[in-house]
Coordinates of C-alpha atoms and ligand atoms in Angstrom, one line a residue:
X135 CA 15.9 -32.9 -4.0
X136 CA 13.7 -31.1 -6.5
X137 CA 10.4 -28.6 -4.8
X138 CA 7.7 -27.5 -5.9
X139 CA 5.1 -25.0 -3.8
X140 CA 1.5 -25.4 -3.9
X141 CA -0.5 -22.9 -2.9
X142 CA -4.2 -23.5 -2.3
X143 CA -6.0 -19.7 -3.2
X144 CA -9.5 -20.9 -4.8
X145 CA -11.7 -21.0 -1.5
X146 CA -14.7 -18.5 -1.2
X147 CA -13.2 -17.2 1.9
X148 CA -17.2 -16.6 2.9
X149 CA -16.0 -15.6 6.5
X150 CA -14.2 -12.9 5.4
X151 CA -18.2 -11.3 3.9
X152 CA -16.2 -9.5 1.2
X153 CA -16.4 -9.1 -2.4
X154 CA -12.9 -9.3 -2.9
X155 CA -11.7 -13.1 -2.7
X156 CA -9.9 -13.4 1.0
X157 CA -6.3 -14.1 -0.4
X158 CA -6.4 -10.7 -2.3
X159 CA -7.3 -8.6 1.1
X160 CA -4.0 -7.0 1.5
X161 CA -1.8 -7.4 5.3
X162 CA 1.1 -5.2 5.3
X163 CA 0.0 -3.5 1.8
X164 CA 0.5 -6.7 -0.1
X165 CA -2.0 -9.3 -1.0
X166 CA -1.6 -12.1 1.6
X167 CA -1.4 -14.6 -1.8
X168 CA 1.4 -12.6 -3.0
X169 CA 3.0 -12.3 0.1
X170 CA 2.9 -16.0 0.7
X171 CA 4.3 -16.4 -3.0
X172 CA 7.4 -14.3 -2.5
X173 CA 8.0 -15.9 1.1
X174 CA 8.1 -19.0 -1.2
X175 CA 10.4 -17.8 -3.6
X176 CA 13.1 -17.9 -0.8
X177 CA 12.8 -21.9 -1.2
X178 CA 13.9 -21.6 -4.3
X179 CA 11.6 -24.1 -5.9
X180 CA 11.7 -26.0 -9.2
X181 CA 7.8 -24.8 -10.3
X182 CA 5.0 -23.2 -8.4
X183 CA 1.9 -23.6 -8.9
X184 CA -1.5 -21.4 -7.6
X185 CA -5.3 -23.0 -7.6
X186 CA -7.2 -20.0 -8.5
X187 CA -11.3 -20.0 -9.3
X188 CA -12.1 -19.7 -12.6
X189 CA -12.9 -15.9 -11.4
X190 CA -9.3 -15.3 -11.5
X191 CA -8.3 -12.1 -13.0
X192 CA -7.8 -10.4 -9.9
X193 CA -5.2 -13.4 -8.3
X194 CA -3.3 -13.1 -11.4
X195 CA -3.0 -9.5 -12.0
X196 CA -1.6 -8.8 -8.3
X197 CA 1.0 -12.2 -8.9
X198 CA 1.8 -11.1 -12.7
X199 CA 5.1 -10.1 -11.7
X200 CA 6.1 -13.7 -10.0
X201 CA 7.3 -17.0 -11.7
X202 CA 4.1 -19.0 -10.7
X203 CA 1.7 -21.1 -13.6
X204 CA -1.9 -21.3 -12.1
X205 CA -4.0 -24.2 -11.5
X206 CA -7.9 -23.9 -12.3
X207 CA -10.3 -25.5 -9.5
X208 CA -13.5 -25.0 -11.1
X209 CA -15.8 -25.0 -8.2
X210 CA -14.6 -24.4 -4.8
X211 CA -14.9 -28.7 -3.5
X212 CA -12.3 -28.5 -0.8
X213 CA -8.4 -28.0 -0.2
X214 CA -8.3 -31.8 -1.1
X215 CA -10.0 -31.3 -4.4
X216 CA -8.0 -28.0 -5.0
X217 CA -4.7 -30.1 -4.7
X218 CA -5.5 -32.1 -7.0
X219 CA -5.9 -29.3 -9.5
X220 CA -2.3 -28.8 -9.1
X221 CA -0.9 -31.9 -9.3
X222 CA -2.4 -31.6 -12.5
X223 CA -0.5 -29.0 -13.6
X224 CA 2.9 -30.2 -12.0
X225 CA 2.2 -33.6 -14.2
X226 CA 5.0 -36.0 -13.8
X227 CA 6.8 -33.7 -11.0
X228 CA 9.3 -36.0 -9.0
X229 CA 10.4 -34.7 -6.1
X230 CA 9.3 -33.0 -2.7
X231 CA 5.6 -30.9 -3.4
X232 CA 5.4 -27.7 -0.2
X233 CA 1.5 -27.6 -0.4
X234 CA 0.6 -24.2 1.7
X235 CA -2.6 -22.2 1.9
X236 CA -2.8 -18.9 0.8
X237 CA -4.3 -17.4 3.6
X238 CA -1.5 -17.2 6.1
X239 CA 0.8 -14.4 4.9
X240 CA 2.8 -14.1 8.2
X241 CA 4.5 -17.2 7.7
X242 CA 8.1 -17.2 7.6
X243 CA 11.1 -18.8 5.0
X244 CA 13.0 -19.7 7.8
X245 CA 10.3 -22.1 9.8
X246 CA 9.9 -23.6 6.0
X247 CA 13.7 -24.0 5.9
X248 CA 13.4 -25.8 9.1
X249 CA 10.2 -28.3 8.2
X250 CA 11.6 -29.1 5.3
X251 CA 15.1 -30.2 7.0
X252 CA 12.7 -32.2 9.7
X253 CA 10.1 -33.9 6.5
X254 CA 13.8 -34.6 4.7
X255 CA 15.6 -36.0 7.6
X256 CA 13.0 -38.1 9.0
X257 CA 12.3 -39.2 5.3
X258 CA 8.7 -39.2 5.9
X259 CA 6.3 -39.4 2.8
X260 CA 4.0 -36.7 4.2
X261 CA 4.5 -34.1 7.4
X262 CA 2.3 -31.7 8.2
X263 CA 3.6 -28.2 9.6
X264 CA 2.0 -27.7 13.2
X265 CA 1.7 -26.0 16.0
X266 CA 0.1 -25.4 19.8
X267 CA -3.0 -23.6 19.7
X268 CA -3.8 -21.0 22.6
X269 CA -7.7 -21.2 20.8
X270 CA -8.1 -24.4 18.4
X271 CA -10.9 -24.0 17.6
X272 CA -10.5 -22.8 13.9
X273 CA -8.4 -25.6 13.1
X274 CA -8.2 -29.3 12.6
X275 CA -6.6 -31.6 15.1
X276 CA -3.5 -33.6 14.9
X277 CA -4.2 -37.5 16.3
X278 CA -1.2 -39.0 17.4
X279 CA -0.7 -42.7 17.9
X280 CA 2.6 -43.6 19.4
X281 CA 5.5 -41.9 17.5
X282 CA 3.5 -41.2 14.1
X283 CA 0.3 -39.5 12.9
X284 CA -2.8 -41.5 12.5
X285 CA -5.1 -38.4 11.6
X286 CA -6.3 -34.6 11.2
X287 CA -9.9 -34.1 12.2
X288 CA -11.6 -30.7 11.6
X289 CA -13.5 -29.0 14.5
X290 CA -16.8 -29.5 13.1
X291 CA -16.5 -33.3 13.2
X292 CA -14.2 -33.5 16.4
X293 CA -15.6 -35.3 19.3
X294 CA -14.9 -34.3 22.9
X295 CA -11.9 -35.7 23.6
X296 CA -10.5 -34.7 20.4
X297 CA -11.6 -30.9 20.3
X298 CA -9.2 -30.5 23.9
X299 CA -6.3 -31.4 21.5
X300 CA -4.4 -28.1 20.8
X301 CA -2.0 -29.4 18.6
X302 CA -3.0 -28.3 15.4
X303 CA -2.8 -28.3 11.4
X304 CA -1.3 -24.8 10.0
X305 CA -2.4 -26.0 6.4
X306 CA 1.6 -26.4 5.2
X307 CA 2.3 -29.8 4.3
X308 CA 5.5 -31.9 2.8
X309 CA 4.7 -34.8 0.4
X310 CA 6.7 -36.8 -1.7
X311 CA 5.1 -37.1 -5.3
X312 CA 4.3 -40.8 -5.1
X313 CA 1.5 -39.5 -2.7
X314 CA -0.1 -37.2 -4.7
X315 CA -1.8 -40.4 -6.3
X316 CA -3.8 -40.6 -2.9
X317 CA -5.2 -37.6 -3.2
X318 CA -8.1 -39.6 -5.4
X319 CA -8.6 -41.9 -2.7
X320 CA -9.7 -39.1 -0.7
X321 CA -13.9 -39.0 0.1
X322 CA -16.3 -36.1 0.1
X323 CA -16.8 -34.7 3.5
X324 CA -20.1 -35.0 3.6
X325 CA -21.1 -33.1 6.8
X326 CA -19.4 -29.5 4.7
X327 CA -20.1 -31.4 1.0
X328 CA -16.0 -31.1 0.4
X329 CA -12.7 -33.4 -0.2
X330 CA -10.4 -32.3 2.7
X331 CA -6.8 -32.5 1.8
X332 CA -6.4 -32.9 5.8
X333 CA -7.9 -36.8 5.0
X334 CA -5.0 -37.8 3.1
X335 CA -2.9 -38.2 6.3
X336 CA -5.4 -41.0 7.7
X337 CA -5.2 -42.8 4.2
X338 CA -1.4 -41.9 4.0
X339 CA -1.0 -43.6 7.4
X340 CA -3.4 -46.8 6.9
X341 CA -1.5 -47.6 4.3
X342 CA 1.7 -47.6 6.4
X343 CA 3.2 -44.7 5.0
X344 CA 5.9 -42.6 7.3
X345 CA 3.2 -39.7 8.5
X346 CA 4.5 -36.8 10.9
X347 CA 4.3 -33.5 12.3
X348 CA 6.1 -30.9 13.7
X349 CA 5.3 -28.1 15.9
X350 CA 7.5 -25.5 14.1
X351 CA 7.1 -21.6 14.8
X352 CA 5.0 -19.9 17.1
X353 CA 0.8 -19.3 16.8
X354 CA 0.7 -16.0 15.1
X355 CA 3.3 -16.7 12.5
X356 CA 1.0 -19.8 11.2
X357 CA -2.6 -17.9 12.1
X358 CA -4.8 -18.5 9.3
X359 CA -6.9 -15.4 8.4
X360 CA -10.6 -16.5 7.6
X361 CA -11.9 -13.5 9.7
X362 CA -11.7 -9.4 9.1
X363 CA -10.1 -10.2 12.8
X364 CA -7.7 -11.9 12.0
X365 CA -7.2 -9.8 9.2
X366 CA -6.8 -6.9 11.8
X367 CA -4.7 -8.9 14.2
X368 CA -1.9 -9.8 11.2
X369 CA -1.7 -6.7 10.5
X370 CA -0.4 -5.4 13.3
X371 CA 1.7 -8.1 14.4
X372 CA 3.3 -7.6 10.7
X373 CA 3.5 -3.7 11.7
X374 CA 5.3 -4.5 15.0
X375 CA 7.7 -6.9 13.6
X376 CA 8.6 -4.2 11.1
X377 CA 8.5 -1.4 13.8
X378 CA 11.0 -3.9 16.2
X379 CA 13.0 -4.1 13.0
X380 CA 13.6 -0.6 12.3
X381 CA 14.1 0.4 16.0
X382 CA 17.0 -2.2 16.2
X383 CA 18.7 0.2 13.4
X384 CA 18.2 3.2 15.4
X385 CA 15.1 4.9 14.3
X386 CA 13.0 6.5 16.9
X387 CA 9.1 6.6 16.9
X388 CA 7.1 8.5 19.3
X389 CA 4.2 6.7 19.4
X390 CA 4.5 3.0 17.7
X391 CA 1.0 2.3 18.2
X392 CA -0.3 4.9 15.2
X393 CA 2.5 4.7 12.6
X394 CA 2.2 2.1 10.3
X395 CA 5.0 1.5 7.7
X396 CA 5.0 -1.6 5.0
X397 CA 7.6 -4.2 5.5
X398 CA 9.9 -3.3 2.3
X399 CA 10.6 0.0 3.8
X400 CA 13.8 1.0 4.4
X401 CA 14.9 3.9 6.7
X402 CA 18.3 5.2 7.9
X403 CA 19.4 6.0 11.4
X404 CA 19.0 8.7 13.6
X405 CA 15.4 9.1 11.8
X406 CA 12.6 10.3 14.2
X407 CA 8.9 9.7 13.2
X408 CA 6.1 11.3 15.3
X409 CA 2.8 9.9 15.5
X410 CA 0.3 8.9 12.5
X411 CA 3.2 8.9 9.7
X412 CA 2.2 6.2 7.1
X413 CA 5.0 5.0 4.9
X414 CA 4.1 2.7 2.2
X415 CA 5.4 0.4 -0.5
X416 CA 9.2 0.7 -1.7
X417 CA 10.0 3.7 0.2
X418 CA 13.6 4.5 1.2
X419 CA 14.6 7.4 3.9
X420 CA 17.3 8.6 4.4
X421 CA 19.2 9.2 8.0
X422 CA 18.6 12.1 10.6
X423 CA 15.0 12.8 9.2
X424 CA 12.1 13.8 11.1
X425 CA 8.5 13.1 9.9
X426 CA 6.5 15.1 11.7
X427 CA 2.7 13.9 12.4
X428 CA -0.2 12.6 9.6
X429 CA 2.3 12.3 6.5
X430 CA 1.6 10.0 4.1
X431 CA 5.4 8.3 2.0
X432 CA 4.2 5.9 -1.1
X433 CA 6.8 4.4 -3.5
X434 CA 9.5 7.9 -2.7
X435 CA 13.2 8.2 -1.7
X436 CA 14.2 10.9 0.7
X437 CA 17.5 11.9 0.6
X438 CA 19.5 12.6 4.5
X439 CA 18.2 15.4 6.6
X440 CA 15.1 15.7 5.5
X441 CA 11.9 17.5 7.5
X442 CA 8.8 16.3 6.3
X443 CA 6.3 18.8 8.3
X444 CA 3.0 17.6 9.3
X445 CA 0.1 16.2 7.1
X446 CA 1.8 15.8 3.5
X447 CA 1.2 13.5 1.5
X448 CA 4.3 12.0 -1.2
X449 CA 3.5 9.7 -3.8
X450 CA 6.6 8.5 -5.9
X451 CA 8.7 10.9 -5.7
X452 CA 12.3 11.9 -4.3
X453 CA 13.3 14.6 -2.3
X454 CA 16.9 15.1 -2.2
X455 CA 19.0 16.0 0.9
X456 CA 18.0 18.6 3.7
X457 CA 14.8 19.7 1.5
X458 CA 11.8 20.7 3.8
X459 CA 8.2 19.9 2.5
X460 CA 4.9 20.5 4.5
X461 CA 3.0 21.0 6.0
X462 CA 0.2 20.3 4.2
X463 CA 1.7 19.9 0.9
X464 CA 1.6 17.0 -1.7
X465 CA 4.1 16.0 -3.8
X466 CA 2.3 13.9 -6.7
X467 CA 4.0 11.1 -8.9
X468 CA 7.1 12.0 -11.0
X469 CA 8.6 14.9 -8.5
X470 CA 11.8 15.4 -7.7
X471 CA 12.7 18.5 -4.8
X472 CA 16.0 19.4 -5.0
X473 CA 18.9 19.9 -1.7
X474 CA 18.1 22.0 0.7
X475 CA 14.8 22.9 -1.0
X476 CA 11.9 24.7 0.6
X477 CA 8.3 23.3 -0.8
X478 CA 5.9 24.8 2.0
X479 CA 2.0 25.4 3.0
X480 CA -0.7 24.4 0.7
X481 CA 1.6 23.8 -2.6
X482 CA 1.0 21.1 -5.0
X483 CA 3.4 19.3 -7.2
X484 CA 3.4 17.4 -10.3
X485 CA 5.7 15.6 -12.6
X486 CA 8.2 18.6 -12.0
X487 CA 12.0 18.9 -10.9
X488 CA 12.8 21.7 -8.3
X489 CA 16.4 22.5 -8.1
X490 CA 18.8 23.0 -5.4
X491 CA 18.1 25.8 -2.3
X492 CA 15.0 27.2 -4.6
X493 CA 11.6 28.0 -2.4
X494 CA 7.9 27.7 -3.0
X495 CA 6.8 28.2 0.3
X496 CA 3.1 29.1 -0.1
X497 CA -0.2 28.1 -2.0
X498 CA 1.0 27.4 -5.2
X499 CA 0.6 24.6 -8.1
X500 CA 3.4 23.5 -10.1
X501 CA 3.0 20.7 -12.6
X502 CA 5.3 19.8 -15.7
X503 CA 7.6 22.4 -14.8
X504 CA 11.2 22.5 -14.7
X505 CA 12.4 24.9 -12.1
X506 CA 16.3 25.8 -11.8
X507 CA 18.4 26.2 -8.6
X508 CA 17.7 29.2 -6.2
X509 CA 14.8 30.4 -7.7
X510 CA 11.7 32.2 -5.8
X511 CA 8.4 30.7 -6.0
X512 CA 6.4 33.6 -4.3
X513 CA 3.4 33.0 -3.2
X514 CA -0.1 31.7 -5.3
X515 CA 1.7 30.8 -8.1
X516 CA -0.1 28.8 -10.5
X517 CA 1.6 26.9 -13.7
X518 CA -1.5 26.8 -16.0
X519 CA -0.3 23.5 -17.2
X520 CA -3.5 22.2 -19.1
X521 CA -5.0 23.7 -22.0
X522 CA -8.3 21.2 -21.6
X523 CA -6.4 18.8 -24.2
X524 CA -2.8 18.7 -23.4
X525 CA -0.3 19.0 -20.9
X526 CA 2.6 21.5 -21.6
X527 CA 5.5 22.2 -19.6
X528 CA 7.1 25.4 -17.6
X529 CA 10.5 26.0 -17.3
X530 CA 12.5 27.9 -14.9
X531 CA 15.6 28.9 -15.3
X532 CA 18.1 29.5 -12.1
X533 CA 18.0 32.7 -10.1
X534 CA 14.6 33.8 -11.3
X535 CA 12.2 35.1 -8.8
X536 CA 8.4 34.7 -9.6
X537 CA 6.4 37.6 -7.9
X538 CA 3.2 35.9 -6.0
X539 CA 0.1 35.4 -7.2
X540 CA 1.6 34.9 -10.8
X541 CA 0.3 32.5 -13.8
X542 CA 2.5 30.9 -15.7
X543 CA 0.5 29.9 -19.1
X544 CA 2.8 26.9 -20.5
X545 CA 4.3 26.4 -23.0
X546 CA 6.4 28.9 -21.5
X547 CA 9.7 29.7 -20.7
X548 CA 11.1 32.2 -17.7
X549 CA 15.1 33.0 -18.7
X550 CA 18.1 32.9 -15.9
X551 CA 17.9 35.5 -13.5
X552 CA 14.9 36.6 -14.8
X553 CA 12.3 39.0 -12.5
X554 CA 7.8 38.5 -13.0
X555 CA 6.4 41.1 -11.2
X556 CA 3.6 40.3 -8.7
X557 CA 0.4 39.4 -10.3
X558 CA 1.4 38.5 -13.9
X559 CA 0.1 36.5 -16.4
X560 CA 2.9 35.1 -18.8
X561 CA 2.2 33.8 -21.9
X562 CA 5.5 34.4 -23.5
X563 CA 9.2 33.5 -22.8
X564 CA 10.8 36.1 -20.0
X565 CA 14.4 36.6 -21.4
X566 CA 17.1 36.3 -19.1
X567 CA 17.8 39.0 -16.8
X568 CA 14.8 41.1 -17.7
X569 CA 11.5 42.0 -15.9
X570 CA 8.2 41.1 -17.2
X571 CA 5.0 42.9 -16.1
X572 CA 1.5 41.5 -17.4
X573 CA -0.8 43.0 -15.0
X574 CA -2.7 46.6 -15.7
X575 CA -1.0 49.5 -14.7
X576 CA -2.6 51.1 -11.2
X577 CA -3.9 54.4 -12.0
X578 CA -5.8 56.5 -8.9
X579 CA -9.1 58.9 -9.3
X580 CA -8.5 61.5 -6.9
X581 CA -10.9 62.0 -4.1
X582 CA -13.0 59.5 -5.2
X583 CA -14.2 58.2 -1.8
X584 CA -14.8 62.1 -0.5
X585 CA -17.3 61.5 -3.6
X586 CA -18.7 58.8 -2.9
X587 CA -19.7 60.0 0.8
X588 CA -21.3 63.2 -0.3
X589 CA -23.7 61.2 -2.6
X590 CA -24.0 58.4 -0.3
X591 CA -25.5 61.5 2.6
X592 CA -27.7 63.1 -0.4
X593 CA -29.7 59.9 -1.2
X594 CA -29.9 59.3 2.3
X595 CA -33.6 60.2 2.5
X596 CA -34.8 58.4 -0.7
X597 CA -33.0 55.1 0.1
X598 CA -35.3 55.6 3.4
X599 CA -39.0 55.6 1.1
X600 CA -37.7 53.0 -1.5
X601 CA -34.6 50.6 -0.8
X602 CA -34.9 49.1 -3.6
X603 CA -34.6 52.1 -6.3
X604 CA -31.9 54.0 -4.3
X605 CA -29.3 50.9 -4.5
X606 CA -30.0 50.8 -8.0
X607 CA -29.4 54.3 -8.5
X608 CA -26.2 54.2 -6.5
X609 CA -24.9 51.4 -8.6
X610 CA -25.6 53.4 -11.7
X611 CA -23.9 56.4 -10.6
X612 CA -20.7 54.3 -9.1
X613 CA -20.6 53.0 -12.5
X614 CA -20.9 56.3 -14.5
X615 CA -18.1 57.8 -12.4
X616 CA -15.2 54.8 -13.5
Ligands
UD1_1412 C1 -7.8 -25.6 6.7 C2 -7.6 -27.1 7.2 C3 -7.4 -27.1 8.7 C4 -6.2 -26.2 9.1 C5 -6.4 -24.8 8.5 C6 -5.1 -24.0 8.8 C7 -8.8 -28.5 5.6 C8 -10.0 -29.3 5.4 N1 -8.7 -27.9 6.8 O1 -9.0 -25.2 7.3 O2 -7.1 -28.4 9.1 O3 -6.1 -26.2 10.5 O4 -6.7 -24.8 7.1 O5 -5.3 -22.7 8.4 O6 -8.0 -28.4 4.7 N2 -9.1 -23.5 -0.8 C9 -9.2 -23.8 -2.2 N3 -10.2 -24.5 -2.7 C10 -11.3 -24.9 -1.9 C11 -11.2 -24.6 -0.5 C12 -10.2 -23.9 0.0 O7 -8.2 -23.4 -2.9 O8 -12.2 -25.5 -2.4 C13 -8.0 -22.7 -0.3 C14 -8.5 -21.4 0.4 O9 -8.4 -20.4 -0.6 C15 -7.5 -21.2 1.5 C16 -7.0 -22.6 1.8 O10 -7.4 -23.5 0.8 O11 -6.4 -20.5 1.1 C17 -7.6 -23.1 3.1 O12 -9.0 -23.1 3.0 P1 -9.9 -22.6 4.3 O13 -11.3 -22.7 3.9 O14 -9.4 -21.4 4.8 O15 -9.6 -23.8 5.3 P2 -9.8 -23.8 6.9 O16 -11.2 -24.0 7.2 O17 -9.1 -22.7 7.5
CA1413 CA1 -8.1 -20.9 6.7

């Protein structure tokens, strides 16, 4: 039997008080639209389609990469108005249409997999994905009558009796195609001035078609989020479900409640991950890591054995077996730290490749550069990568040791084995094996500071009667004497 998904994303989402359209606020570091489209795409379905506003750019930019077509709803009328939109789209589809809001991200493939079994196996023209409410009050009622469904009724226009009901509507519904033809039958709401898609199950079920509804999954899983608290509460069930996931492969956390990792991360065993660590996106880590407190992992693959000291931040890059970064260093896109590396305090890195054992262990900037195996990065050195148009690139050579406090004035090139003495400033390519000195030689003034007190004693006096002139004086005659 052929599928298609609906998802309903057009709403205002006014409870959310955002400028950002609800379904783009992200749980887990994904939209909750997109996240509901890939969950989708485990369905496998025929076409899916996405009601959008017509202030769209943003829905489609973050789904760009998935094989949906979009549905315009030009003003925001109602879920029962915005499926319409997408029946018109899906034109003469004949088969099974999974119509699901896009506002509940936590929802899983597998309770799909199950409703749709249950809506196939029943053979029921329309079933509506349910579930047992610990606080209803945010969602429409299901009315039973006997073995079938006679109606959804929205807490606004519940009466008493109906409002104790706690069997609820998650907003996922099965219909077979025929049905979508009711969906013009449906009236305006007047009390909210909208066409509720909920209404098509009391028209469905007047007219004698097979209505049901099954409570599938559990309350969290199907939580719709119309609130910044509910926003906050899927979030960290997400993070826990993620955290329980990676546990199970033997990764330890010492405190689960401040780490917070993204659900496509993947992390080897024997890893342990101290408190306030934030990985992100599609990060991979290797086993027997530790990540010590406050790092930050975006988009980067670390190799085995790898100590990430505290508060450093990595943004798509890799660092390759038993390398040490941190703490307090960042690692910016396009870097690549070699085995058993050393990148330490206060060093920045850019768009360069580090090789195997070699060490920059303090307060230095390296971007574009190419640096070989074993080399020594001492201390404050800077690649002076930019010229104020361009970007030029330093290379390294293995075996060379960089004296600190050097600058590095790329193009440049430093030859194998190579030796810059402390405090240089290389414009030119080092060759290979030599030493290169750019500073100014040191040169001493004997007995200056013997000087310097004897005339310091004999202006004593006058620096007494006029501050102002003596300090002047004494600058001239320091001046005079270099
Ligand atoms: C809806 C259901 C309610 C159910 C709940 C489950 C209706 C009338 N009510 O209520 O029975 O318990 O979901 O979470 O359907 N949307 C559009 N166009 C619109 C209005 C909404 O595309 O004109 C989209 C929204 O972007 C959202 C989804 O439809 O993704 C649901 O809309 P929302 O306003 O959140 O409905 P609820 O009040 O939560
Ligand atoms: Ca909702």
């Amino acid at each position: 039997m052929k599928l298609a998904t609906v998802v309903l994303a057009a709403g205002l989402g006014t409870r959310m008080k955002s400028a950002l359209p609800k379904v783009l606020h992200p749980v887990g570091g994904k939209p909750m639209v997109q996240q509901v489209i890939e969950t989708l795409q485990f369905l496998k379905p025929a076409s899916s389609v996405v009601v959008v506003g017509p202030e769209n750019e943003g829905i489609r930019h973050a789904l760009k990469d998935l094989p949906v077509s979009f549905a315009v709803q030009k003003e925001p009328r109602g879920t029962g108005d915005a499926c319409k939109a997408a029946v018109r789209v899906l034109k003469k589809f004949e088969g099974t249409l999974l119509v699901v809001s896009g506002d509940t991200p936590l929802l899983t493939a597998e309770t799909l997999h199950e409703f749709l079994r249950l809506h196939r196996r029943r053979k029921e023209d329309i079933s509506v994905l349910s579930f047992i409410a610990g606080d209803p009050h945010a969602y429409g009622r299901i009315i039973r009558k006997g073995s079938t469904v006679a109606a959804i009724i929205e807490d606004r226009d519940a009466d008493a009796e109906q409002k104790k009901i706690k069997e609820v509507n998650s907003g996922v519904y099965a219909l077979e195609a025929p049905l979508a033809k009711l969906l013009g039958e449906i009236r305006l709401n007047e009390g909210k001035g909208e066409y509720y898609l909920t209404d098509l199950v009391h028209i469905a079920a007047g007219k004698g078609f097979r209505v049901g509804a099954h409570p599938l999954g559990n309350e969290t899983e199907l939580t719709g989020i119309n609130t910044r608290d509910d926003l906050y509460r899927a979030g960290l069930y997400l993070r826990d479900r993620v955290l329980a996931r990676l546990s199970g492969k033997g990764i330890t956390f010492m405190d689960k409640n401040s780490v917070f990792i993204h659900p496509g991360v993947e992390i080897g065993e024997d890893t342990i991950i101290y408190p306030n660590v934030h990985i992100e996106g599609r990060t991979v880590i290797g086993s027997g890591c530790v990540l010590y407190p406050n790092s930050r992992i975006i988009d980067s693959v670390l190799g085995n054995g790898v100590v990430i000291k505290d508060s450093t931040l990595i943004e798509s890059s890799v660092v390759r077996d038993r390398a040490g970064v941190g703490p307090f260093a960042h690692l910016r896109p396009g870097s690549v730290i070699g085995p058993s590396a050393k990148i330490g305090n206060f060093v920045e890195i850019k768009q360069s490749v580090i090789g195997e054992g070699t060490k920059a262990s303090h307060l230095s900037y390296l971007g574009d550069a190419e640096i070989g195996n074993g080399v020594n990065i001492g201390a404050g050195t800077i690649t002076c990568n930019y010229d104020g148009r361009k970007k030029h690139k330093t290379i390294i050579e293995d075996g060379v040791f960089i004296g600190s406090d050097t600058q590095l004035v790329a193009p440049v090139r430093v030859g194998r084995g190579a030796y810059v003495g402390a405090g240089s400033t290389i414009t030119r390519e080092v060759p290979s094996l030599s030493l290169a000195l750019s500073r100014t030689a040191q040169h001493h003034i004997e007995n200056w500071a013997l000087r310097r007190q004897e005339r310091d004693s004999a202006q004593k006096p006058l620096r007494n009667g006029n501050r102002k002139g003596s300090g002047r004086t004494a600058a001239r005659g320091r001046k005079k004497e270099e």
